[in-house]
XYZ file of C-alpha atoms in Angstrom:
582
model
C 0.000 0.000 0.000
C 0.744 3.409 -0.805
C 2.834 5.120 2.821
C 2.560 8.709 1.738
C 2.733 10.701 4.729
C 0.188 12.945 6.575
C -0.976 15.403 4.615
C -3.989 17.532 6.047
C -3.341 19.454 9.780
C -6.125 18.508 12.003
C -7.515 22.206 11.651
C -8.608 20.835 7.603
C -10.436 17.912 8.799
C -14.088 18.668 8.107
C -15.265 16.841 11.717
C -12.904 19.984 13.221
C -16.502 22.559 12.039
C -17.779 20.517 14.655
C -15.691 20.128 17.329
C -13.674 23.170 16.881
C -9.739 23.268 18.426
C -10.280 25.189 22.289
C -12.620 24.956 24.695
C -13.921 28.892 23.820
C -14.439 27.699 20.186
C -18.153 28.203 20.175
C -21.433 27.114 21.757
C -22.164 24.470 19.068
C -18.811 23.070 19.672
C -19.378 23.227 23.323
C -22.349 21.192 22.355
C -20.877 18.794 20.334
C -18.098 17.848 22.653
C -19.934 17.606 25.610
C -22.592 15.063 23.713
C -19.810 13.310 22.670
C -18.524 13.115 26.530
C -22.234 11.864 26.949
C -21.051 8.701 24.647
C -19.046 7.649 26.853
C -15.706 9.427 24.931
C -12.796 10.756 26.330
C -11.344 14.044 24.270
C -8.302 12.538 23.093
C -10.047 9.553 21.559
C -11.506 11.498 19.143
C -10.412 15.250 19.207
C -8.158 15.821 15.835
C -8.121 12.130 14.644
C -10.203 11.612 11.341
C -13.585 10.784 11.922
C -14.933 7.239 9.926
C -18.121 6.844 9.071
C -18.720 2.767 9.160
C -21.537 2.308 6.913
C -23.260 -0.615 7.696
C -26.367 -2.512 5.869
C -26.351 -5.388 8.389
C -29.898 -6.279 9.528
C -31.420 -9.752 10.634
C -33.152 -10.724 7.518
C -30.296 -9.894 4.664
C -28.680 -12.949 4.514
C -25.834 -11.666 2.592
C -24.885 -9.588 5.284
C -25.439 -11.661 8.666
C -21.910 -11.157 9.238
C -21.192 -7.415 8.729
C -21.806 -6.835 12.460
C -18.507 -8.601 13.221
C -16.588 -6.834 10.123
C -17.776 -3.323 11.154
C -16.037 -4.266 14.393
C -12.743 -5.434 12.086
C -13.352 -1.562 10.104
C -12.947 -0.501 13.672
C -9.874 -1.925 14.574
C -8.723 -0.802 12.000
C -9.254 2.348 12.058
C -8.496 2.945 15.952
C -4.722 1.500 14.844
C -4.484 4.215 12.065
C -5.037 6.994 14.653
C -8.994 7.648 13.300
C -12.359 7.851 15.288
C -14.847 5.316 14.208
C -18.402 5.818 14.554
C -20.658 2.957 13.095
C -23.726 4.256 11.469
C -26.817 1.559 10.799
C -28.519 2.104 7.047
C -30.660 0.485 5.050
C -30.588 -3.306 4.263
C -31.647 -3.730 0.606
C -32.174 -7.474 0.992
C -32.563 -9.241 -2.388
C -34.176 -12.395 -1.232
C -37.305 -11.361 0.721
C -37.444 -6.838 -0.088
C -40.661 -6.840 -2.450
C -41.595 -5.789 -4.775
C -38.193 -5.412 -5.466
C -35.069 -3.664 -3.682
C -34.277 -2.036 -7.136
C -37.287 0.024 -5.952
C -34.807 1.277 -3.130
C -31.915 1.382 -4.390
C -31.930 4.970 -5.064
C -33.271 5.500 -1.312
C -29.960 4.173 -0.331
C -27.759 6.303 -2.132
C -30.129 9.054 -0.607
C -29.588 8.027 3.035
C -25.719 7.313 2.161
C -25.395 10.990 0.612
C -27.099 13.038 3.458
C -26.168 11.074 6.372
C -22.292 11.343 5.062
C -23.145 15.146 4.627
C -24.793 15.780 7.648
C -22.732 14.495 10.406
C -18.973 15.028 11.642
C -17.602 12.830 8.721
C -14.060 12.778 7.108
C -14.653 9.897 5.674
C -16.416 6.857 5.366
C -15.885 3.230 4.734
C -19.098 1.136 3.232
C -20.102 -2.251 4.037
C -22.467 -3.753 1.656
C -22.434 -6.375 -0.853
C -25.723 -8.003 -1.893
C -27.160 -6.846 -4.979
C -28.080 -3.212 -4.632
C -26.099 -2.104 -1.797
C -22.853 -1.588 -3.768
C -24.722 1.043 -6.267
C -26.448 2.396 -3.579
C -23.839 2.676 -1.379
C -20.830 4.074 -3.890
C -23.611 6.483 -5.421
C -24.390 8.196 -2.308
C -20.511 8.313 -1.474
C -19.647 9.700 -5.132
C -22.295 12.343 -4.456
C -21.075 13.857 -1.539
C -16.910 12.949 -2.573
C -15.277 12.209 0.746
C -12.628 9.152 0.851
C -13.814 6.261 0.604
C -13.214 2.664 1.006
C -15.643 -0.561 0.296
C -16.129 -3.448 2.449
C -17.729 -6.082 0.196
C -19.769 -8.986 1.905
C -18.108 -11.950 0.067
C -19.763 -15.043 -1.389
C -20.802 -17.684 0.613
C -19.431 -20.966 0.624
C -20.575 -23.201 -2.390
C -23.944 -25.346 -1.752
C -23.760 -29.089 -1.675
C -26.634 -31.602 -2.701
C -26.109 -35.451 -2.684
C -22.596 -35.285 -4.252
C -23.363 -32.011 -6.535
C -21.433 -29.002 -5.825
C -24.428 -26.530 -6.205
C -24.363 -22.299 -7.359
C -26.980 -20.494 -5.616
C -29.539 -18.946 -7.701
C -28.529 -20.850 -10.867
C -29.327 -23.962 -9.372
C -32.346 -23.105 -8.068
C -33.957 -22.189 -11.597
C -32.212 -25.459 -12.705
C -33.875 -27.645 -9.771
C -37.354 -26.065 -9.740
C -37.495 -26.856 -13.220
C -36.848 -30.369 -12.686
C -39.171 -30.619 -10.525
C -42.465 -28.930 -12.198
C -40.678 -31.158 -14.947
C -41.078 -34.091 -12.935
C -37.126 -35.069 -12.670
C -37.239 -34.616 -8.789
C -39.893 -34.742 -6.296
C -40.823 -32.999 -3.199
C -38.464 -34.746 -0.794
C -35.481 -33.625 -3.228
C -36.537 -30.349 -3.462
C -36.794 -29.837 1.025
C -33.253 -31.309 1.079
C -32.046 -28.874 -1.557
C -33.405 -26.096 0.950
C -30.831 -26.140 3.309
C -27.826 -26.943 0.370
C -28.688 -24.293 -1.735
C -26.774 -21.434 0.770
C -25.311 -22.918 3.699
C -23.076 -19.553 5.545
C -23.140 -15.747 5.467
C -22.094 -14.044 1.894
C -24.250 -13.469 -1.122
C -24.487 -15.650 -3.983
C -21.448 -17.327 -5.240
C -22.097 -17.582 -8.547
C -21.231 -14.306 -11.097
C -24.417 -13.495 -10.349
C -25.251 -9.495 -9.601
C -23.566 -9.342 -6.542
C -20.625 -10.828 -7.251
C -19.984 -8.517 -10.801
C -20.921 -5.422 -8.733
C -18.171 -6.224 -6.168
C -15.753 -7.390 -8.396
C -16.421 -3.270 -10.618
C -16.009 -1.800 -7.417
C -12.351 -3.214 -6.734
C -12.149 -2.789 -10.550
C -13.244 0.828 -9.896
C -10.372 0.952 -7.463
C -12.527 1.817 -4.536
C -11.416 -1.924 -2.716
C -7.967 -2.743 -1.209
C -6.979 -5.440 -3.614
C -8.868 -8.712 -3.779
C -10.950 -8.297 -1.564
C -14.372 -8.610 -3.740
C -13.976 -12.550 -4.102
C -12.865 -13.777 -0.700
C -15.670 -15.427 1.213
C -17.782 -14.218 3.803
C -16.632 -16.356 6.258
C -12.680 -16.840 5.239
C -10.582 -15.381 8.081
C -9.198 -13.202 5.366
C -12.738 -11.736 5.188
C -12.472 -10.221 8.472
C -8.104 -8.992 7.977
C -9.874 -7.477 5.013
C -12.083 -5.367 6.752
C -9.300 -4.430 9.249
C -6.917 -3.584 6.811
C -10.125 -1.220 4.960
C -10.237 0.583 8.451
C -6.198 1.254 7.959
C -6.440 2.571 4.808
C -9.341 4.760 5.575
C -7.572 6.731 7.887
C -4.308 7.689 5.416
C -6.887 8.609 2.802
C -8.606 11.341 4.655
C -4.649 12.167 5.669
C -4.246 12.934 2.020
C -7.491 14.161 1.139
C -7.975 11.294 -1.599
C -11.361 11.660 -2.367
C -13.757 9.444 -4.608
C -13.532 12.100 -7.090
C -10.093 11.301 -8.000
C -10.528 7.261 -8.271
C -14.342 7.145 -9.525
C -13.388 8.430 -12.711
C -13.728 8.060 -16.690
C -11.280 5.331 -17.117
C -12.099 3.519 -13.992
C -15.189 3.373 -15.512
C -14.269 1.892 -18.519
C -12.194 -0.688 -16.719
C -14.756 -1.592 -14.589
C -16.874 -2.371 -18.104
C -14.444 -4.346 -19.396
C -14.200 -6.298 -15.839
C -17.454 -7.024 -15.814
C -17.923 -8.026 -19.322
C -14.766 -10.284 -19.310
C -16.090 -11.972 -16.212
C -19.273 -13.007 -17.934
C -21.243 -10.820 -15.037
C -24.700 -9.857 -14.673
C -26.674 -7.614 -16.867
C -28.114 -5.975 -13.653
C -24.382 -4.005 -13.575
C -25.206 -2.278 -17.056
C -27.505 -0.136 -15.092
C -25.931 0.333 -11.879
C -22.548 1.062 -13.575
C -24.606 3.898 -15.908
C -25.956 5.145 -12.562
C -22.554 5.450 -10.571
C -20.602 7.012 -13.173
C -23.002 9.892 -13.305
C -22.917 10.521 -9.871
C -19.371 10.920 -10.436
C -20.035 12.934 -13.475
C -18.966 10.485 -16.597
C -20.811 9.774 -18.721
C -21.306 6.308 -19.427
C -23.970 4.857 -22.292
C -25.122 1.405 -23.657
C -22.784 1.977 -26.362
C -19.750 2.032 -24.184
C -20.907 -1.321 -23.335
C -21.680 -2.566 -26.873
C -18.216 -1.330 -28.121
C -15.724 -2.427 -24.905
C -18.151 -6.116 -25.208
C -16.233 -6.355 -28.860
C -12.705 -6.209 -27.050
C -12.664 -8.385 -24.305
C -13.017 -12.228 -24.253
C -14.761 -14.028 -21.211
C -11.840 -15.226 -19.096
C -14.013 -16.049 -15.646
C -14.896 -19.877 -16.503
C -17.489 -18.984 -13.319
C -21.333 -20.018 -13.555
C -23.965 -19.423 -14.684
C -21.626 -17.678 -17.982
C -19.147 -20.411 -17.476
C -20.037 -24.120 -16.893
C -18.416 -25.389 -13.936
C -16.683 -23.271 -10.904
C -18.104 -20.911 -8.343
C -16.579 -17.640 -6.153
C -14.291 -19.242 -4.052
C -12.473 -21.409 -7.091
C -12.343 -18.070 -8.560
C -10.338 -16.408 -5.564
C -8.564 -19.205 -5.075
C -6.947 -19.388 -8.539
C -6.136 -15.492 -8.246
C -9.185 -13.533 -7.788
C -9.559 -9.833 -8.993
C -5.759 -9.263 -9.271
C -5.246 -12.644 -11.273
C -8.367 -12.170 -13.062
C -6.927 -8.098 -14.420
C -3.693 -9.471 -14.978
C -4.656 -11.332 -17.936
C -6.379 -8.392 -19.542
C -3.580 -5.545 -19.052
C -3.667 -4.326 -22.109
C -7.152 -3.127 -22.064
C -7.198 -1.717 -19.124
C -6.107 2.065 -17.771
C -3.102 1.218 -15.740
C -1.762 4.859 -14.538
C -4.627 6.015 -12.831
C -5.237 5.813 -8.770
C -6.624 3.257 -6.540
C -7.766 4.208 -3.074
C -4.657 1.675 -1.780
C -1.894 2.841 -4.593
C -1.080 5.656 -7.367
C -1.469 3.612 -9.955
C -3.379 0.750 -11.256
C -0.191 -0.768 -12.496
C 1.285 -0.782 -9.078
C -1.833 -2.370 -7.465
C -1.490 -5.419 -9.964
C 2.320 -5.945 -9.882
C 2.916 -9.642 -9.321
C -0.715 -10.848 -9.720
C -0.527 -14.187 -10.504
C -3.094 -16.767 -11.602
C -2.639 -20.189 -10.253
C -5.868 -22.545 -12.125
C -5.928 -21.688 -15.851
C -9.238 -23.233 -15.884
C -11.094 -21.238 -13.447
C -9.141 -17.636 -14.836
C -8.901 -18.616 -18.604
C -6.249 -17.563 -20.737
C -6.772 -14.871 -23.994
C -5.874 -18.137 -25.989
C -8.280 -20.512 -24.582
C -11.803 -17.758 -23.077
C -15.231 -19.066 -22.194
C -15.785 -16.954 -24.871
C -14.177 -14.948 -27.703
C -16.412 -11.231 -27.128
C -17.694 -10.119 -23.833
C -20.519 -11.854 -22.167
C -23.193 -8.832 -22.504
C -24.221 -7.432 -25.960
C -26.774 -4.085 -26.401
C -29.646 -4.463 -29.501
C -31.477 -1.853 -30.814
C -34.185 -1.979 -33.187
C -38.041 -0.512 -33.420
C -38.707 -2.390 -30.687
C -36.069 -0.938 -28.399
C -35.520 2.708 -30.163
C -33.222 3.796 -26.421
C -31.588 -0.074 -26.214
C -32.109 -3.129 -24.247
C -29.670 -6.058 -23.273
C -28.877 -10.061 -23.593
C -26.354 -11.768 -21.745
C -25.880 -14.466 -24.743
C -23.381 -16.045 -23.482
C -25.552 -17.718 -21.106
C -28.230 -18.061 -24.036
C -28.338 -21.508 -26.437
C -26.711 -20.847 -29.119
C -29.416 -22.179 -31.525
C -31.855 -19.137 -30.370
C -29.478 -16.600 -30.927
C -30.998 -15.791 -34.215
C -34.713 -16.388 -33.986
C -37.864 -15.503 -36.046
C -40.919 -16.150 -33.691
C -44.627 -15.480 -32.987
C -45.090 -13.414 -29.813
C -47.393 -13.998 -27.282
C -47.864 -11.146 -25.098
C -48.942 -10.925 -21.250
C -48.899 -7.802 -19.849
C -48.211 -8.146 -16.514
C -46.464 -10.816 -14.269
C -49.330 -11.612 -12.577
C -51.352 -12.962 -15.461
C -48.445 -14.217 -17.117
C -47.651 -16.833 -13.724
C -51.592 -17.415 -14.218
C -51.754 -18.412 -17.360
C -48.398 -19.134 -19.486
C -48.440 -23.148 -18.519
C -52.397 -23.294 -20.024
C -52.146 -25.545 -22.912
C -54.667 -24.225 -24.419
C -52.116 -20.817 -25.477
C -50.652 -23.518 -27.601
C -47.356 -22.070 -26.933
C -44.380 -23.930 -28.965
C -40.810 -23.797 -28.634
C -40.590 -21.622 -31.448
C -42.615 -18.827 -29.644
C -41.515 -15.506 -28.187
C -42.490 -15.394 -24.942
C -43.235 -10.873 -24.309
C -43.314 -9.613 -20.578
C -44.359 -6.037 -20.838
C -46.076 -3.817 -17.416
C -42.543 -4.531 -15.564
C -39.788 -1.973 -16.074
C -38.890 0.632 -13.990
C -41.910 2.521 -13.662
C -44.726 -0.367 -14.590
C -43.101 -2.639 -12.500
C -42.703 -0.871 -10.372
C -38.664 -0.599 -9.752
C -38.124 -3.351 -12.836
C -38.576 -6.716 -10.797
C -36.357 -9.482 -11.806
C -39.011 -10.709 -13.584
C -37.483 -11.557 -16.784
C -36.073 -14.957 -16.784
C -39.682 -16.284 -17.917
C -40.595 -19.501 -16.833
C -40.761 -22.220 -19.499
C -44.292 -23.393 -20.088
C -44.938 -26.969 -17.876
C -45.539 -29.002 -20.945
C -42.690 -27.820 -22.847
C -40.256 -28.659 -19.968
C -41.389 -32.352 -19.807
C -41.011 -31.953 -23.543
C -37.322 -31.291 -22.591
C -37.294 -27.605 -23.953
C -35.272 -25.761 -21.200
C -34.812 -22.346 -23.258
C -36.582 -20.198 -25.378
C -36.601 -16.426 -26.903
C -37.883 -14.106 -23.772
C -38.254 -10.438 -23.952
C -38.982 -7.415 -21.133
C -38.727 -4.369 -19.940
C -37.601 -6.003 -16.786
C -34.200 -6.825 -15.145
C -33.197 -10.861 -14.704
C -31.083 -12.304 -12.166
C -27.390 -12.390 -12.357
C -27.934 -15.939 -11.292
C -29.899 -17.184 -14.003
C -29.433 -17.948 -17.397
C -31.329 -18.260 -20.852
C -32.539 -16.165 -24.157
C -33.893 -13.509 -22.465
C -33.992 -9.897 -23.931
C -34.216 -7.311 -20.880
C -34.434 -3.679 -19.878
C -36.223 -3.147 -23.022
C -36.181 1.262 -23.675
C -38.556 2.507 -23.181
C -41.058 0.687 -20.984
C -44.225 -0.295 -22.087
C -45.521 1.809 -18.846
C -44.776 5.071 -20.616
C -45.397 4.282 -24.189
C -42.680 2.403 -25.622
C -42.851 0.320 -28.518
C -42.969 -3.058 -26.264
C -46.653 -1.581 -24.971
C -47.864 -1.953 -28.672
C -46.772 -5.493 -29.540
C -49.841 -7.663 -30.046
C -49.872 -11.656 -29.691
C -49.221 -13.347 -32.961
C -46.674 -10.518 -34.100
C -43.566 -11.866 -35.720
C -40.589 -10.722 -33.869
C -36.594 -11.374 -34.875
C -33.777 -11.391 -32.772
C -30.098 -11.199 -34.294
C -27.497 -10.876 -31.575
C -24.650 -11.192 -33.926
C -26.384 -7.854 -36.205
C -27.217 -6.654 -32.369
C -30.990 -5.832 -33.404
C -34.525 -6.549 -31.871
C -37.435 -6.170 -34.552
C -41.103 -6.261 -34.235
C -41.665 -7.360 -37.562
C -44.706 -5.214 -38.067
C -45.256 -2.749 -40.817
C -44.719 1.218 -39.189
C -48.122 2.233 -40.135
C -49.778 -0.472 -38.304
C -47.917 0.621 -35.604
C -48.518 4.197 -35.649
C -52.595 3.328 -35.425
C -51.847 1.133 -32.393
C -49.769 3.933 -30.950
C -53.174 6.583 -31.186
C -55.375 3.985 -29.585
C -52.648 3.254 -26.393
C -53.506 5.142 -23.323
C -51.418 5.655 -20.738
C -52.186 3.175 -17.514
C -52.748 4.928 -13.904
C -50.356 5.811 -11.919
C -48.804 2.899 -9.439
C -48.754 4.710 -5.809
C -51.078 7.483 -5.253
C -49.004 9.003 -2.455
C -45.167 8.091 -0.430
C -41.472 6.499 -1.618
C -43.051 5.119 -4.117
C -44.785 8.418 -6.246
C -41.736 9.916 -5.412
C -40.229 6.898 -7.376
C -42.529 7.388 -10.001
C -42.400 10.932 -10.426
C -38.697 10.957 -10.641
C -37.412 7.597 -11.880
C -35.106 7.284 -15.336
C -35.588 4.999 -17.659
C -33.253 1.929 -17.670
C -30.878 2.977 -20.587
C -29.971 5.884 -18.097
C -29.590 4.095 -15.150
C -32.558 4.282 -13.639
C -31.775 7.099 -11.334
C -33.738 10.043 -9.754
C -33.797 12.717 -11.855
C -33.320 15.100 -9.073
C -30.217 12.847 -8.113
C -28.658 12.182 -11.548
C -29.182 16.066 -13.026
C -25.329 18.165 -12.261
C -24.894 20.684 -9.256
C -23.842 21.676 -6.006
C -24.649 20.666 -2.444
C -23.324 22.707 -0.145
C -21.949 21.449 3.720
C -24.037 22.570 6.530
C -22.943 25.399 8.872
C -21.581 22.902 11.602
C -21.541 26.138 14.097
């Protein structure tokens, strides 16, 4: 790590508007000190040391992060050894498994909460402790708004699941199990035992699902001390992680190393190419859009679509690749090994939060399983795992992870049959009578980020019952939802713009031919434009979802997916200025 001396007096540390430097500095100061006294403090804990916000989305039902109580106490340690002030701040727990209708919805509360508590309290600077799907957005978006140093603590994959002999991926298996079962393959006595092998210890999935791609950009983003995105949960190296994150915290602040001056337009684009070599999830198109313009880059779908052309899939990690899981993956080299294969596409003289350079972070990375970390001569695949269509059907973009696709559907010509909402579709899509055929295109529409409300992962559509016993296990699938990093199959998503606001998805009609090319990168509604304009004059626009609250806040002020699906409020440039601490 980086041992550039101190750098700031103890006068320049924001917390000092609080607490001021004599005892005849001010009432509010008087105040402050003497509530802080009330905490049980003594001055010299805390007076001229850098204050550390520990950010922590711990809460009893996010299993992802049933652990971070015990790292926020590592962060601590940490940070009491580098001469800082801790102070542990609870915040939301954006809980993929059970949050409904869908923590997406919050995501963007958050980055609120993350941006006004950092503001609004004695902070010089924070480290953030999050990990399962939404958190790391959430969490780096707040921090990028308000630009203090900043470190992230990510939660780690649990261990891998285990099932009579199998070595199972959470998530991926459980789409591949359930569908055994309504296919008949397993009953329900297999199905209770794969309950408790699915996820069997602390971490988020362990799989390249969402949460795994999001903490593997951030340390691409530079905002990690090295490796630490893949090492699991509950690896003893999880917790000198966090410790070491409490260290570094402290000589940041010291040298006024803000986000600002790691968040920015190349560690964007090398956080792209990281996540599209890896084979991640789709989900980090949007949440990658959404960071960078909180740190003011712009970042579009066709960065994606051209950087995707560049950069093989190296990460031979499920569900993109076929056989290993997280901790195989950190194992044979993590992160560093991972970025060391891929050099030359990547922006090696800019700063990490733990050295000046890029370069210098990845000196002697090593990988030690060629299998798990591929090599350029032998990738999972030759282009990166994510690729962007456009066509009249998706005029502002949508997305296809087609590497986890069969290859056969990749270019499809297909009758559509339509449901509009997720409701009717569950009710209705395994009726025989639809006479739905392998050759169909299943359309979602009523489920983006407005009409779903906050784009449910709703877009891995099932398979129809009689089709699966036929065998079929994939077919053509397109939304205006998002899909689980975790799962796997032909499914078009994030379709722009929704149907909820008039997009071109809200006019398809069942029985419409529709063609997917990924190779030409285009989505068509093969429907003649003047058919389409009548349909477009008889559409009217569906009532609004919440009536009052979060949620026609939301509403009001949510973007649509091919900009991130920010706040307007949030995303749109300007100043904040600190409060008047006296």
């Amino acid at each position: 790590m980086s041992g550039a001396p101190e750098g700031r007096t103890r006068q320049e540390l924001r917390s000092s508007q609080w607490y001021g430097e004599s005892v005849s500095s001010g009432l509010r100061s008087f105040s402050h000190r003497a509530r802080t006294r009330q905490l049980g403090y003594l001055p010299e804990e805390h007076l001229g040391k850098p204050v550390i916000a520990v950010l922590n989305t711990w809460s009893d039902i996010n299993p992802c992060h049933s652990h971070l109580r015990e790292r926020a106490q590592a962060v601590k340690r940490g940070v009491w050894q580098a001469g800082g002030f801790p102070l542990e701040f609870p915040v939301s727990t954006l809980s993929e498994t059970f949050q409904k209708p869908t923590p997406m919805l919050y995501r963007n509360l958050l980055a609120m909460e993350t941006e006004e508590l950092l503001r609004s309290y004695p902070v010089d600077g924070a480290v953030l402790l999050g990990g399962c799907d939404k958190t790391t957005p959430a969490l780096l978006m707040g921090a990028a708004s308000v630009d203090l140093p900043a470190v992230f603590v990510p939660a780690g994959p649990m261990l891998p699941g285990h099932w009579r002999g199998e070595t199972l991926g959470s998530g991926t298996d459980m789409w591949k199990y359930w569908d055994d079962h309504r296919a008949g393959l397993i009953g329900d006595c297999e199905l209770t035992e794969l309950e408790s092998g699915l996820a069997r210890s602390p971490g988020h999935c362990m799989t390249m699902g969402t949460a795994s791609t999001l903490t593997a950009a951030a340390e691409a983003l530079g905002v990690t001390v090295p490796g630490a995105s893949s090492i699991p949960a509950v690896d003893s190296g999880h917790d000198r992680m966090a410790a070491a994150s409490g260290l570094r915290i402290v000589e940041l602040v010291r040298q006024d190393r803000r986000l600002s001056r790691i968040l920015t337009a190349d560690a964007f684009a090398d956080a792209v190419t990281t996540v599209l070599g890896l084979g991640g999830s789709t989900n980090a198109v949007i949440h990658l859009i959404a960071m960078a313009g909180r740190a003011g880059v712009e970042l579009t779908l066709d960065d994606f679509d051209r950087i995707a052309r560049t950069v093989p899939v190296l990460a031979n990690v499920r569900p993109g690749g076929q056989r290993y899981l997280m901790e195989d993956f950190h194992f044979a080299g993590g992160l560093p090994g991972f970025l060391s294969r891929i050099t030359d596409l990547l922006h090696l003289d800019r700063p990490t939060v733990c050295h000046d350079t890029l370069r210098e972070q990845l000196a002697g990375a090593r990988v030690h399983d060629a299998d798990v970390i591929r090599t350029r001569d032998d990738p999972v695949a030759a282009e990166g795992g994510v690729a962007v269509l456009r066509g009249n059907l998706c005029p502002d973009g949508a997305v296809i992870k087609h590497i986890a696709a069969e290859p056969h559907l990749l270019r499809h010509t297909g009758p559509a049959v339509v449901f509009d909402d997720y409701r009717t579709m569950q009710r209705t899509i395994h009726d025989p009578a639809l006479g739905i055929t392998p050759d169909h295109v299943l359309v979602l529409r009523g489920s983006g980020p407005k009409g779903g409300p906050g784009m449910p992962e709703y877009g891995m559509l099932p398979i129809p019952d009689h089709l699966l016993k036929q065998g079929v296990r994939d077919m053509v699938r397109i939304s205006d939802a998002r899909m689980s990093g975790t799962s796997y199959g032909t499914c078009v998503l994030h379709v722009a713009p929704e149907s909820y606001v008039g997009g071109p998805l809200a006019l398809v009609r069942t029985g419409d031919l529709i063609t997917l090319d990924v190779a030409a990168r285009t989505l068509r509604l093969e429907v003649p434009d003047e058919e389409l304009a009548r349909r477009r004059e008889q559409w009217t626009p569906p009532p609004a979802r919440y009536e009052r609250g979060y949620g026609a806040l939301y509403g009001e002020q949510i973007t649509q997916a091919d900009t991130g699906c920010d706040f307007a409020f949030l995303a749109r440039p300007g100043t904040v200025p600190d409060p008047y601490a006296g």
